[in-house]
Coordinates of C-alpha atoms in Angstrom, one line a residue:
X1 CA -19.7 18.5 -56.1
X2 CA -19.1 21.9 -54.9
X3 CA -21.0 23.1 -51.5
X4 CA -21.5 26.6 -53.0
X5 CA -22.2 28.1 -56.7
X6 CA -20.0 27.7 -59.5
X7 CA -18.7 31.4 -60.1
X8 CA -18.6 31.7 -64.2
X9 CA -16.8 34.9 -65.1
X10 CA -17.7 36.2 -67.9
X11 CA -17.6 39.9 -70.2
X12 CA -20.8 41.7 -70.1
X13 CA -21.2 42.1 -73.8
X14 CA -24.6 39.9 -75.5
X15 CA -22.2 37.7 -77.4
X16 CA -20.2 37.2 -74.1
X17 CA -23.4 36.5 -72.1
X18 CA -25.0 34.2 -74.9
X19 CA -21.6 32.2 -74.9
X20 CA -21.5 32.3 -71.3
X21 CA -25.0 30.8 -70.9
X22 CA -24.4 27.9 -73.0
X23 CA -21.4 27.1 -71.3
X24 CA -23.3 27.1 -68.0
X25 CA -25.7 25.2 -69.1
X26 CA -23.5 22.3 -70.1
X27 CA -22.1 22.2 -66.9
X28 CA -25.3 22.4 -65.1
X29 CA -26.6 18.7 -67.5
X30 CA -23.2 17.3 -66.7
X31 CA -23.2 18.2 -63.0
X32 CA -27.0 17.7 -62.0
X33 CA -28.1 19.6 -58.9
X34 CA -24.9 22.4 -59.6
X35 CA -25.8 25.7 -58.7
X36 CA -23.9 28.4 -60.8
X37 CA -23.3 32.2 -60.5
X38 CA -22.5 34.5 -63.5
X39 CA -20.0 37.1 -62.5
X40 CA -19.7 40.0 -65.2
X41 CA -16.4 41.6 -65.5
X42 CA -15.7 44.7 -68.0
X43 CA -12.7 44.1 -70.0
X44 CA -9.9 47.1 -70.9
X45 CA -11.4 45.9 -75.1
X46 CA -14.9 46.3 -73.6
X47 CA -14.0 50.3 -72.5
X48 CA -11.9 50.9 -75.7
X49 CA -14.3 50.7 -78.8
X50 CA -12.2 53.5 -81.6
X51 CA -8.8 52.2 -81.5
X52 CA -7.8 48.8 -83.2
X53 CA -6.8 46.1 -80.8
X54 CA -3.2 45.7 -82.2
X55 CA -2.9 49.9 -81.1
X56 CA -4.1 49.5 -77.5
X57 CA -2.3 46.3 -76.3
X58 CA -3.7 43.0 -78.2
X59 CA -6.5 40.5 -77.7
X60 CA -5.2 39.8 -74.5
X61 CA -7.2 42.7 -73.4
X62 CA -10.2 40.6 -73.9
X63 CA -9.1 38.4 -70.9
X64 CA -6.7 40.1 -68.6
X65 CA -9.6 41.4 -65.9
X66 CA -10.9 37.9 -66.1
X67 CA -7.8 36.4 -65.3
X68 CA -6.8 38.9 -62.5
X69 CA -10.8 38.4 -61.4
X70 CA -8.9 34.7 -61.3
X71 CA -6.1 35.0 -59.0
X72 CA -8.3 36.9 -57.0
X73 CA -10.6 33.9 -56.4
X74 CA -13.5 36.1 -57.2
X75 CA -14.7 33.7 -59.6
X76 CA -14.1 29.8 -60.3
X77 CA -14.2 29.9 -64.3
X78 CA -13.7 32.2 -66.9
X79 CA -15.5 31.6 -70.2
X80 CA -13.5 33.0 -73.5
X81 CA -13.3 32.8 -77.1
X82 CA -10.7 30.9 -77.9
X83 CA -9.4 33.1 -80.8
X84 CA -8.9 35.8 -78.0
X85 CA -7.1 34.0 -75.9
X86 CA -3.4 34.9 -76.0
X87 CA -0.7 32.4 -77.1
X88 CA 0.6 32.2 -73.9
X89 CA -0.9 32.0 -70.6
X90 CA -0.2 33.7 -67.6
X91 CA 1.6 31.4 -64.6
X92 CA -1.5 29.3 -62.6
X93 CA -3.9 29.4 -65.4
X94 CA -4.8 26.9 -67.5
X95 CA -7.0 26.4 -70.2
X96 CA -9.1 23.3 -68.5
X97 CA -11.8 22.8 -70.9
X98 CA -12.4 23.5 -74.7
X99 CA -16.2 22.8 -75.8
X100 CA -17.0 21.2 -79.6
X101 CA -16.3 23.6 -81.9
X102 CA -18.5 25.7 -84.1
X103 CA -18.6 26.6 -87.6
X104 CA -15.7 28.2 -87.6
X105 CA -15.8 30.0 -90.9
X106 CA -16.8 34.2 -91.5
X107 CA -20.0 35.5 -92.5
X108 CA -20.1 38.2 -95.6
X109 CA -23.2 40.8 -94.5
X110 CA -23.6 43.7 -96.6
X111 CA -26.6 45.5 -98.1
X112 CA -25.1 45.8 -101.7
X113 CA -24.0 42.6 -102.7
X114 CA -24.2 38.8 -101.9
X115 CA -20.3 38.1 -101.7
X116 CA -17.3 39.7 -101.4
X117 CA -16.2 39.3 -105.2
X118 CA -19.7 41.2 -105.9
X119 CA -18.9 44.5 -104.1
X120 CA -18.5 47.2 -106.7
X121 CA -14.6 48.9 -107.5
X122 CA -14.1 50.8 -103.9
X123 CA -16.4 49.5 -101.6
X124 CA -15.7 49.6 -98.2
X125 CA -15.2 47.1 -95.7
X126 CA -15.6 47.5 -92.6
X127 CA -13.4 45.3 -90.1
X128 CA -10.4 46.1 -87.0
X129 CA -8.9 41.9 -88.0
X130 CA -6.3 42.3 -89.5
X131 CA -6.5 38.7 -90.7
X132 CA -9.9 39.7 -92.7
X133 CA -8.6 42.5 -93.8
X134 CA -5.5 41.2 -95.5
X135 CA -7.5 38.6 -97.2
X136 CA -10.4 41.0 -98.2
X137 CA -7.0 43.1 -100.1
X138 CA -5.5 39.6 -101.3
X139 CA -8.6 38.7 -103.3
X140 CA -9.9 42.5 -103.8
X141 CA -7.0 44.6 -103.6
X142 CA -9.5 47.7 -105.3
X143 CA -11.4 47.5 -101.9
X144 CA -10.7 50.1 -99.1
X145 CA -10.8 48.2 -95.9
X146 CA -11.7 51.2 -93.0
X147 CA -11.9 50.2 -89.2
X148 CA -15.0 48.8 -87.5
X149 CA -14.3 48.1 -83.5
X150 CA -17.5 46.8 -81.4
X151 CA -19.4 43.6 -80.1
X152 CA -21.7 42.2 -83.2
X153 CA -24.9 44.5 -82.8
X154 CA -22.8 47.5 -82.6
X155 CA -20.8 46.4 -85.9
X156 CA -24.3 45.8 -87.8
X157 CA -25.8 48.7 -86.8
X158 CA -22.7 50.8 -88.1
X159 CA -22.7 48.3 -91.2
X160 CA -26.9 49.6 -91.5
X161 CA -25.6 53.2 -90.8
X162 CA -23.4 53.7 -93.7
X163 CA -20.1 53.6 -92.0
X164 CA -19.0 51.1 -94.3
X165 CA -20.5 48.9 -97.5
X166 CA -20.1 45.4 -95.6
X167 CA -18.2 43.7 -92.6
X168 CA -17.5 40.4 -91.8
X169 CA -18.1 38.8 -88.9
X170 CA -17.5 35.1 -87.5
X171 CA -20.4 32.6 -88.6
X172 CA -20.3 30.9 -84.8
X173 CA -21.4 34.2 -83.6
X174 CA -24.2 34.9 -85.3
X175 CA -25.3 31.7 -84.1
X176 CA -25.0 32.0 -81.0
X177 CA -27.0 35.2 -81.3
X178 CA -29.5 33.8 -83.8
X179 CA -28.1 36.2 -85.8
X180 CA -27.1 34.1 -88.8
X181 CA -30.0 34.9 -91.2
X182 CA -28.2 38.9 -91.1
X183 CA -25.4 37.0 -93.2
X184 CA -26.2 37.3 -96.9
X185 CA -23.4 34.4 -97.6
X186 CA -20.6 32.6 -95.9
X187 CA -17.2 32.7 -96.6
X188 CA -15.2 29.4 -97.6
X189 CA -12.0 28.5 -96.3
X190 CA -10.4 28.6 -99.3
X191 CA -11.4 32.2 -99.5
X192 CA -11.0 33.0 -95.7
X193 CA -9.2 31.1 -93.6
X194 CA -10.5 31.2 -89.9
X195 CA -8.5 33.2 -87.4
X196 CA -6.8 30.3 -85.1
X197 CA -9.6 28.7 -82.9
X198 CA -12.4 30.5 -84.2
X199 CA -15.7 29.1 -83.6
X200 CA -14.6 27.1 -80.4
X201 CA -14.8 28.5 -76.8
X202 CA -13.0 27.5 -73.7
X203 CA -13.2 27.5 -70.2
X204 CA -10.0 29.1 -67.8
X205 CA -9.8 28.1 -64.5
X206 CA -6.8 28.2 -61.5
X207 CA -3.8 25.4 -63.3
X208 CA -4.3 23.5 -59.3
X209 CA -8.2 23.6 -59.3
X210 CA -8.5 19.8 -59.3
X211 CA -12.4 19.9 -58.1
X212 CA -13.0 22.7 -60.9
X213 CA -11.1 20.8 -63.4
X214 CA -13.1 17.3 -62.5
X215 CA -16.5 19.3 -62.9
X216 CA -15.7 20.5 -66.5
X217 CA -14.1 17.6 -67.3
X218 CA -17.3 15.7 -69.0
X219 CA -17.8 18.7 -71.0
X220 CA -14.3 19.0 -73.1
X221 CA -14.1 18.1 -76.4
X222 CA -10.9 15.9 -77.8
X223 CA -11.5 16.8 -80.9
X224 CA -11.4 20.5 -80.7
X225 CA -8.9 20.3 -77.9
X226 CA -6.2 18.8 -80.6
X227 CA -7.0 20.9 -83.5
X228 CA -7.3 24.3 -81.4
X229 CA -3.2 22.9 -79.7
X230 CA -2.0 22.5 -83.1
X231 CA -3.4 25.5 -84.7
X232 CA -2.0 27.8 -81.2
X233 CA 1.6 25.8 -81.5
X234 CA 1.7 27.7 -84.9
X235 CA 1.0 31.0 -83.5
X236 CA 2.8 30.4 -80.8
X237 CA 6.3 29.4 -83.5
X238 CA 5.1 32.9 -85.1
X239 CA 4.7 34.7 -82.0
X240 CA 1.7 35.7 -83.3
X241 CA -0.2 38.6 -81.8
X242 CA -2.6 40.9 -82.8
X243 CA -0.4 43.0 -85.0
X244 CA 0.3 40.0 -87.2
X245 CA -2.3 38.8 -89.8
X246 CA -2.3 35.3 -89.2
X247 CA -4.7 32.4 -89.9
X248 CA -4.7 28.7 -89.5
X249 CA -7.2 25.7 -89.2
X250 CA -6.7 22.1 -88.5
X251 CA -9.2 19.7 -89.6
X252 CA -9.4 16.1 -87.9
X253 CA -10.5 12.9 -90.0
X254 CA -10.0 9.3 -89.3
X255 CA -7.3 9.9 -86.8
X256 CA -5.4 12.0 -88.4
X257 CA -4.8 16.0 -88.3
X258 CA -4.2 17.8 -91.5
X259 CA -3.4 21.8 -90.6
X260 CA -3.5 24.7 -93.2
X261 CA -1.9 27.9 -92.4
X262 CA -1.2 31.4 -93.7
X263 CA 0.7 34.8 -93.0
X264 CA 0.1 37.9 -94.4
X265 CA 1.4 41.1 -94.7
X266 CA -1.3 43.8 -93.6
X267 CA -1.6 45.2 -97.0
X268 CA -2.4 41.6 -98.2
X269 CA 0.2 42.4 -101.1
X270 CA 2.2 39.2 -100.1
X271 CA 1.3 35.9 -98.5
X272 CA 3.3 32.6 -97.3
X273 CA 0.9 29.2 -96.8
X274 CA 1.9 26.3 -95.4
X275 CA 0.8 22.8 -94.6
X276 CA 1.2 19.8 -92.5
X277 CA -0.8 16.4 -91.8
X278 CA 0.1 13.6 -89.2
X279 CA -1.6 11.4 -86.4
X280 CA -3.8 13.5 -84.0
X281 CA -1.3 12.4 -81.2
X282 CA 1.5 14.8 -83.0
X283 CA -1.2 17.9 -83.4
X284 CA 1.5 20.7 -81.6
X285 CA 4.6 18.8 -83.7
X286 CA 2.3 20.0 -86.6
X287 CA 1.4 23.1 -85.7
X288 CA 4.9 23.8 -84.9
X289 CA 6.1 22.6 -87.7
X290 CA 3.9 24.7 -90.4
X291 CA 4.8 27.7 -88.1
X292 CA 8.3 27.4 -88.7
X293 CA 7.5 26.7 -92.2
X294 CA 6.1 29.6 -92.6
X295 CA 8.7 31.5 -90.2
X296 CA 11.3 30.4 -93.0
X297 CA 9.2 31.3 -96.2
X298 CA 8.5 34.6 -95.0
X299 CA 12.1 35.5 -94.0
X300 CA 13.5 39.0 -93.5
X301 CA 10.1 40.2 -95.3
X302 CA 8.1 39.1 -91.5
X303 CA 10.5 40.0 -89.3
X304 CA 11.0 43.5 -90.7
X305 CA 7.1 44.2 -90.0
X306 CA 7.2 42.8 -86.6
X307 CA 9.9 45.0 -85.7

């Protein structure tokens, strides 16, 4: 047991501070008599809020003041979305802790319709992912899809403004806000695959930490843990990044993994899926595996956008 609070960094934004607090408190019922410390750090994403993260340097700018705040040893733990944490991790970091995951499917909100298929010829949708936005063009290609930066209230209360004739937003989210009833349906899979670890959050701490590590250690969940590594080991075969429209999702039953995943072009004129199913054990064999599968359908045709 530490002789001194438990320094939780965290952004300073409501969904940030609602994650952060359950996190917290999980630690605190796993580690009786821990005292803890929330440490708010502003993020370079937090500061930006009219430019689209794949303009101003990725999702990694959700993270990289946490992790500096890190090295610095100004706090213990850093609590992230998992989805915004970047396919690689800097040297001494580690990801030491994923929680159970969430819904991880997207929530349609709009004040003119009940689903996305209902929204009248040349609605607008409001979203900066480009992941929702190809699929919004793949199933509705009459839609205009116009940017929407901001945490969740600021997104809904542009959505109430006008600025746009719907959004979507992740389900987990809303729930963590008690937010969820704002949703007017939710999304299936089949319709809009998740972005890669949606819905589960994790917990960064120094790679050496081994007293952090043991105290977050009763926390983790296996389950997520496996199907967040083999949905990242296909990003990671994609080097995917912000600038790429990518989605995956691994589902765990009976001991074994089955992964779905899909590229798009922006546009959402032209899509590659792929597949893969195998023991849990060989979760980042099959997330590699569909990444290269989809590396190789793709072709010339990916690696032209990239560039």
């Amino acid at each position: 047991m530490l002789n001194r609070p438990l320094r939780i960094g965290t952004r300073g934004s409501p969904m940030a501070l609602a994650q952060t607090g359950m996190v917290r408190d999980r630690i605190v019922a796993a580690n009786p008599g821990l005292e803890t410390e929330l440490v708010v750090v502003t993020t370079v994403a937090d500061k930006i809020l009219d430019r689209p993260l794949s303009e101003i340097g990725g999702k990694g700018l959700f993270t990289k003041e946490l992790e500096q705040a890190l090295y610095a040893n100004e706090v213990d733990v850093a609590v992230h979305s998992m989805k915004d944490v970047e396919t690689w991790l800097p040297e001494g970091l580690a990801i030491a802790c994923i929680l159970e995951r969430d819904d991880p499917r997207d929530a349609f909100l709009s004040p003119h319709a009940e689903t996305l298929m209902d929204l009248p010829e040349g609605a607008r949708v409001g979203t900066s992912s480009l992941r929702r936005a190809a699929q919004v063009l793949m199933h509705r290609p009459d839609l205009k899809v116009v940017p929407l930066r901001g945490n969740a209230n600021t997104r809904m209360r542009k959505l109430e403004s006008g600025e746009c004739d719907a959004t979507l937003l992740a389900l987990a989210g809303l729930q963590r806000l008690s937010l969820e009833a704002m949703a007017r349906s939710i999304l299936p899979v089949e319709t809009m695959l998740p972005a890669v670890a949606q819905g589960a959050l994790g917990i960064e701490c120094r790679a050496d930490d081994a007293e952090i590590r043991a105290l977050l250690a009763p926390i983790a969940c296996e389950t997520t843990t496996t199907a967040v590594a083999a949905e990242r080991a296909l990003l990671a075969e994609l080097d995917g990044s912000c600038r790429t429209p990518i989605a995956a999702l691994a589902r765990i039953d009976g001991g074994r993994l089955r992964l779905d995943g899909l590229l798009f072009l922006p546009d959402g004129s032209r899509h590659w899926a792929a597949s893969g199913e195998g023991p849990v054990e060989e979760a980042e064999r099959i997330g590699r595996e569909a990444g290269a599968a989809l590396k190789a359908q793709a072709g010339d045709t990916y690696t032209k956008h990239l560039q």
